[in-house]
């Protein structure tokens, strides 16, 4: 099923304005990768940083440095790294010193046992979150487990190793922004790949997080909707029927009972039209993503035009 052309591990570090921690991250990662018994490389994707990240990256020996001319997002930077990778396993880690890089040999051992993706699950992440983020994270995990069937421990951990071919098999579904990790989790589990978790302690970040909660939460909801439509369209239909009943039919019935039949009719008509248009939008989205010619064109554009490889020596 997998190509395995070049067995080994390509580690991708997306970096946007990370001048504070990028060099130490690269150095720690280089030490760990050198201790492994498989070939490896480090690819740093400078995602249009405005600070000195680019210069700091160029000062690091023995890595492949790739840069985007503009800032395009976390997932987009990782996708560039995946397209440039030489090896059949992809590792990802943030450039901010939050993830326990020492765990990588354990992740590799589990990959050797036959898992398709091994994730470092942050067991203390809820303690570090504020109240809003904690509520959102808990709800997200519960909701995702409901859709996928109760197997996700940490949907958006940024330290993980996966087969390059797993990511390539649903590349256009993978989100270009912060939901990249959630999207690869949903699609790997939905497609029946073997996913495993290794518990990890998460550290406080160096520098500021680039996550914008409102915008990124909306993107996450869109992504979840895509996952439901793709893997479980019947569940989507049931959700729409329940929404139509709860928000359309029942209130319309009550309005009619209260002697306002015209308002009730308007309410019902608008509710039905909204649900149908919503369903149409969701279907259109799936058609957009699955149109293969567009996918191939985008991938080659990324590979040929937007990337300047500054140092390919490993
Ligand atoms: N990042 C990126 N492009 C962006 C935003 C972030 O390459 O537009 C990088 C960032 O430098 C970091 C990683 O993606 O290495 C994850 O971002 P961040 O740590 O801000 O997210 P958090 O861990 O707080 O969710
Ligand atoms: Mg981070």
XYZ file of C-alpha atoms in Angstrom, residues 22-32 42 60:
13
model
C 14.068 28.146 16.242
C 17.822 27.536 16.626
C 17.512 25.649 19.925
C 14.615 23.597 18.491
C 16.707 22.629 15.438
C 19.730 21.765 17.587
C 17.769 19.617 20.032
C 15.998 17.869 17.163
C 19.269 17.256 15.297
C 20.757 15.544 18.375
C 17.727 13.275 18.799
C 15.218 18.321 9.098
C 21.870 26.266 11.207
